[in-house]
Short mmCIF file of C-alpha atoms in Angstrom, two decimals:
data_model
loop_
_atom_site.label_atom_id
_atom_site.label_comp_id
_atom_site.label_asym_id
_atom_site.label_seq_id
_atom_site.Cartn_x
_atom_site.Cartn_y
_atom_site.Cartn_z
CA MET E 330 105.66 88.99 103.24
CA GLY E 331 105.68 87.90 100.41
CA LEU E 332 108.09 88.13 97.21
CA PHE E 333 108.53 90.81 94.29
CA ILE E 334 110.09 89.28 90.93
CA THR E 335 109.79 91.53 87.87
CA LEU E 336 111.36 90.51 84.71
CA GLU E 337 112.39 93.13 82.18
CA GLY E 338 114.08 93.13 78.30
CA PRO E 339 113.64 94.84 75.41
CA ASP E 340 110.69 94.60 73.33
CA GLY E 341 110.25 90.93 71.71
CA SER E 342 112.19 89.45 74.45
CA GLY E 343 109.56 86.92 75.25
CA LYS E 344 108.87 88.45 79.03
CA SER E 345 104.64 87.82 78.72
CA THR E 346 105.75 84.23 77.86
CA GLN E 347 108.08 83.41 80.61
CA ILE E 348 105.69 85.15 83.16
CA ARG E 349 103.19 82.44 82.19
CA ARG E 350 105.72 79.51 82.68
CA LEU E 351 106.96 80.49 85.99
CA SER E 352 103.75 80.83 86.79
CA GLU E 353 102.91 77.42 86.62
CA LEU E 354 106.30 76.60 87.84
CA VAL E 355 105.75 78.43 91.31
CA GLY E 356 102.05 77.35 92.00
CA ARG E 357 103.21 73.28 91.86
CA LEU E 358 105.46 74.29 94.51
CA GLU E 359 102.60 75.37 96.32
CA ILE E 360 103.10 78.59 96.83
CA GLU E 361 100.69 81.44 96.24
CA VAL E 362 101.44 83.51 93.36
CA GLN E 363 100.50 86.31 91.26
CA THR E 364 101.67 88.01 88.00
CA THR E 365 100.65 91.52 86.61
CA ARG E 366 101.91 94.06 83.77
CA GLU E 367 102.98 97.51 84.07
CA PRO E 368 101.92 100.08 82.21
CA GLY E 369 98.77 98.53 83.51
CA GLY E 370 97.59 96.66 86.07
CA THR E 371 94.93 98.34 87.65
CA PRO E 372 91.90 100.05 85.78
CA ILE E 373 93.32 103.07 86.20
CA SER E 374 96.82 101.42 85.45
CA ASP E 375 95.16 100.41 82.01
CA GLN E 376 93.42 103.85 81.43
CA ILE E 377 96.89 105.09 80.92
CA ARG E 378 98.27 102.39 78.94
CA SER E 379 96.10 103.04 76.25
CA MET E 380 97.38 106.79 76.51
CA LEU E 381 100.93 105.68 76.70
CA LEU E 382 100.81 103.40 73.93
CA ASN E 383 98.49 104.36 71.61
CA PRO E 384 100.32 105.17 68.22
CA GLU E 385 98.18 108.83 67.60
CA ASN E 386 99.50 109.98 70.60
CA HIS E 387 102.89 111.19 68.58
CA ALA E 388 102.85 114.50 70.17
CA MET E 389 103.42 113.35 74.15
CA THR E 390 106.52 114.99 74.92
CA ALA E 391 109.34 112.74 77.06
CA LYS E 392 108.46 113.89 80.09
CA THR E 393 104.61 113.62 80.05
CA GLU E 394 105.45 109.62 78.85
CA MET E 395 107.76 109.66 82.00
CA LEU E 396 104.96 111.08 84.36
CA LEU E 397 102.31 108.64 83.06
CA TYR E 398 104.25 105.68 84.03
CA ALA E 399 104.87 106.88 87.00
CA ALA E 400 101.56 107.77 87.80
CA SER E 401 100.51 104.35 86.63
CA ARG E 402 103.22 102.13 88.74
CA ALA E 403 101.41 104.31 91.95
CA GLN E 404 98.64 102.90 91.42
CA HIS E 405 99.61 99.74 90.28
CA VAL E 406 101.93 99.47 93.62
CA ALA E 407 99.00 100.69 95.97
CA GLU E 408 96.09 98.82 94.51
CA VAL E 409 97.81 95.78 93.61
CA ILE E 410 101.65 94.65 94.86
CA ARG E 411 101.91 96.00 98.34
CA PRO E 412 98.30 93.82 98.72
CA ALA E 413 99.57 91.02 97.43
CA LEU E 414 102.73 91.38 99.20
CA ALA E 415 101.14 91.58 102.37
CA ALA E 416 99.10 88.64 101.76
CA GLY E 417 102.39 86.45 101.48
CA ARG E 418 102.31 86.10 97.69
CA VAL E 419 104.67 85.83 95.18
CA ILE E 420 104.16 88.39 93.10
CA LEU E 421 105.75 88.41 88.82
CA CYS E 422 105.43 91.84 87.07
CA ASP E 423 106.20 92.34 83.74
CA ARG E 424 108.27 95.58 83.79
CA TYR E 425 108.77 97.91 86.61
CA ILE E 426 110.83 101.03 87.26
CA ASP E 427 113.93 99.78 85.34
CA ALA E 428 111.47 99.98 82.27
CA SER E 429 111.32 104.08 83.11
CA LEU E 430 115.13 104.08 83.21
CA ALA E 431 115.97 102.57 79.96
CA TYR E 432 113.04 103.57 77.63
CA GLN E 433 112.28 106.98 79.34
CA ALA E 434 115.77 108.00 80.94
CA THR E 435 118.35 107.15 78.70
CA GLY E 436 115.78 106.00 75.24
CA LEU E 437 114.45 109.42 75.90
CA GLY E 438 117.12 111.57 77.08
CA LEU E 439 116.03 112.56 80.47
CA SER E 440 117.25 112.49 83.62
CA LEU E 441 118.31 108.72 85.39
CA GLU E 442 118.30 110.45 88.66
CA GLU E 443 115.31 112.44 87.82
CA VAL E 444 113.35 109.32 86.98
CA ARG E 445 114.57 107.36 89.46
CA HIS E 446 113.68 110.36 92.06
CA ILE E 447 110.16 110.35 90.50
CA ASN E 448 109.52 106.91 90.73
CA SER E 449 110.63 106.32 94.09
CA ILE E 450 108.09 108.61 95.15
CA ALA E 451 105.56 106.87 92.84
CA THR E 452 106.39 103.78 94.26
CA ASP E 453 107.01 104.88 98.29
CA GLY E 454 110.52 102.87 97.80
CA LEU E 455 109.36 99.41 96.77
CA TRP E 456 111.98 97.79 94.64
CA PRO E 457 112.52 93.62 93.80
CA THR E 458 113.92 91.61 95.50
CA ARG E 459 114.88 89.97 91.70
CA THR E 460 114.63 90.68 88.53
CA TYR E 461 115.31 89.16 85.47
CA MET E 462 116.94 90.81 82.32
CA ILE E 463 115.83 88.36 79.09
CA ASP E 464 118.62 90.25 76.85
CA VAL E 465 118.13 90.02 72.80
CA PRO E 466 119.95 91.77 70.01
CA CYS E 467 117.10 94.78 69.71
CA GLU E 468 116.65 93.41 65.51
CA ILE E 469 115.75 90.18 67.11
CA GLY E 470 113.55 91.53 69.31
CA LEU E 471 111.90 93.64 66.79
CA GLU E 472 111.54 90.43 64.50
CA ARG E 473 109.26 89.28 66.95
CA ALA E 474 107.63 92.01 67.92
CA PHE E 475 106.62 92.49 64.38
CA ALA E 476 105.65 89.19 63.51
CA SER E 477 103.04 88.93 66.47
CA ARG E 478 101.53 92.29 65.95
CA GLY E 479 102.69 93.17 62.42
CA LYS E 480 101.17 96.51 61.41
CA SER E 481 100.09 97.18 65.26
CA LEU E 482 102.96 97.44 66.79
CA ASP E 483 102.10 100.03 69.42
CA ARG E 484 103.79 103.69 70.12
CA ILE E 485 106.83 102.41 71.67
CA GLU E 486 108.02 99.47 69.55
CA GLN E 487 107.41 101.69 66.30
CA ARG E 488 109.81 103.89 67.69
CA ASP E 489 113.69 103.17 65.58
CA LEU E 490 116.26 101.54 66.03
CA GLU E 491 118.61 103.13 67.53
CA TYR E 492 116.17 104.29 70.14
CA HIS E 493 115.45 100.31 70.99
CA ARG E 494 119.60 99.92 70.97
CA ARG E 495 120.14 102.96 73.62
CA VAL E 496 117.45 101.31 76.41
CA ARG E 497 118.98 97.52 75.34
CA ASP E 498 122.37 99.53 76.20
CA GLN E 499 120.91 100.51 79.96
CA PHE E 500 119.07 97.71 80.89
CA LEU E 501 122.77 95.86 80.35
CA GLN E 502 124.43 98.97 82.68
CA ILE E 503 121.58 98.71 84.88
CA ALA E 504 122.20 94.73 85.36
CA LYS E 505 125.88 95.73 85.72
CA GLU E 506 125.73 98.39 88.50
CA GLU E 507 123.33 95.62 90.15
CA PRO E 508 124.22 91.98 89.89
CA ASN E 509 122.92 91.31 93.25
CA ARG E 510 119.77 91.62 92.35
CA ILE E 511 119.56 91.06 88.08
CA VAL E 512 120.34 88.02 86.16
CA ILE E 513 120.71 88.38 83.14
CA ILE E 514 119.21 85.85 80.84
CA ASP E 515 119.89 85.02 77.26
CA GLY E 516 116.80 85.56 75.57
CA THR E 517 117.88 84.17 72.24
CA GLN E 518 117.60 80.57 73.58
CA PRO E 519 114.44 78.57 72.84
CA VAL E 520 111.53 79.30 75.35
CA GLU E 521 111.80 76.11 77.56
CA ALA E 522 115.61 77.03 77.55
CA VAL E 523 115.60 80.86 79.24
CA THR E 524 112.44 79.52 81.26
CA GLU E 525 114.85 76.51 82.89
CA ALA E 526 117.45 79.21 83.23
CA ILE E 527 115.22 81.37 85.27
CA TRP E 528 114.07 78.68 86.88
CA GLN E 529 117.35 78.07 88.67
CA ASP E 530 118.02 80.40 90.09
CA LEU E 531 113.80 81.25 91.08
CA ARG E 532 113.63 78.44 93.04
CA GLN E 533 116.48 78.64 95.08
CA HIS E 534 115.30 81.99 95.31
CA LEU E 535 112.73 80.96 96.56
CA ARG E 536 114.24 78.27 99.22
CA ARG E 537 116.56 81.25 100.76
CA SER E 538 113.81 83.23 101.01
CA GLY E 539 111.49 81.23 102.51
#
């Protein structure tokens, strides 16, 4: 059985960059590694991603958004994550259920228990063994997102600062409640320092699990 590792954090925290860098480091240990992302990761999930992130879909309700994320996740787990784990691979996933708890539950005012329950059904209770929460102040994260994508910010990124602050606060609360699974990483450091901070822990996690 493989290992399921996720990276979480506010928009602009640098998760995608770190996924690429960590994949190279894991591969150097001659461990089979696979990277993926949410929402997305399969053709069906990518179609749902397009609906979720399209700024024109401003009429989408909070509950619709939450259910679409869960639907995308259900397909992703069934088609990509579980088969990869069964094949013994290390999975590095950009976002997972923690993101829904932060963005849809706390961010949009939905019930945390409701969001957990729906996602438990969607994933058949699959949780990562390790999560790296890359934390950055919202102002910095949104600045980075704007610098990299400019006016093409997606529907979620375009939300106001107070929304993004609620999201960040919930990520930190989840990390506080689950210290055995979640490691908080200071995302304001240089990219190389963030990679090193994650790698120091991940390398040990791989050894313990291998």
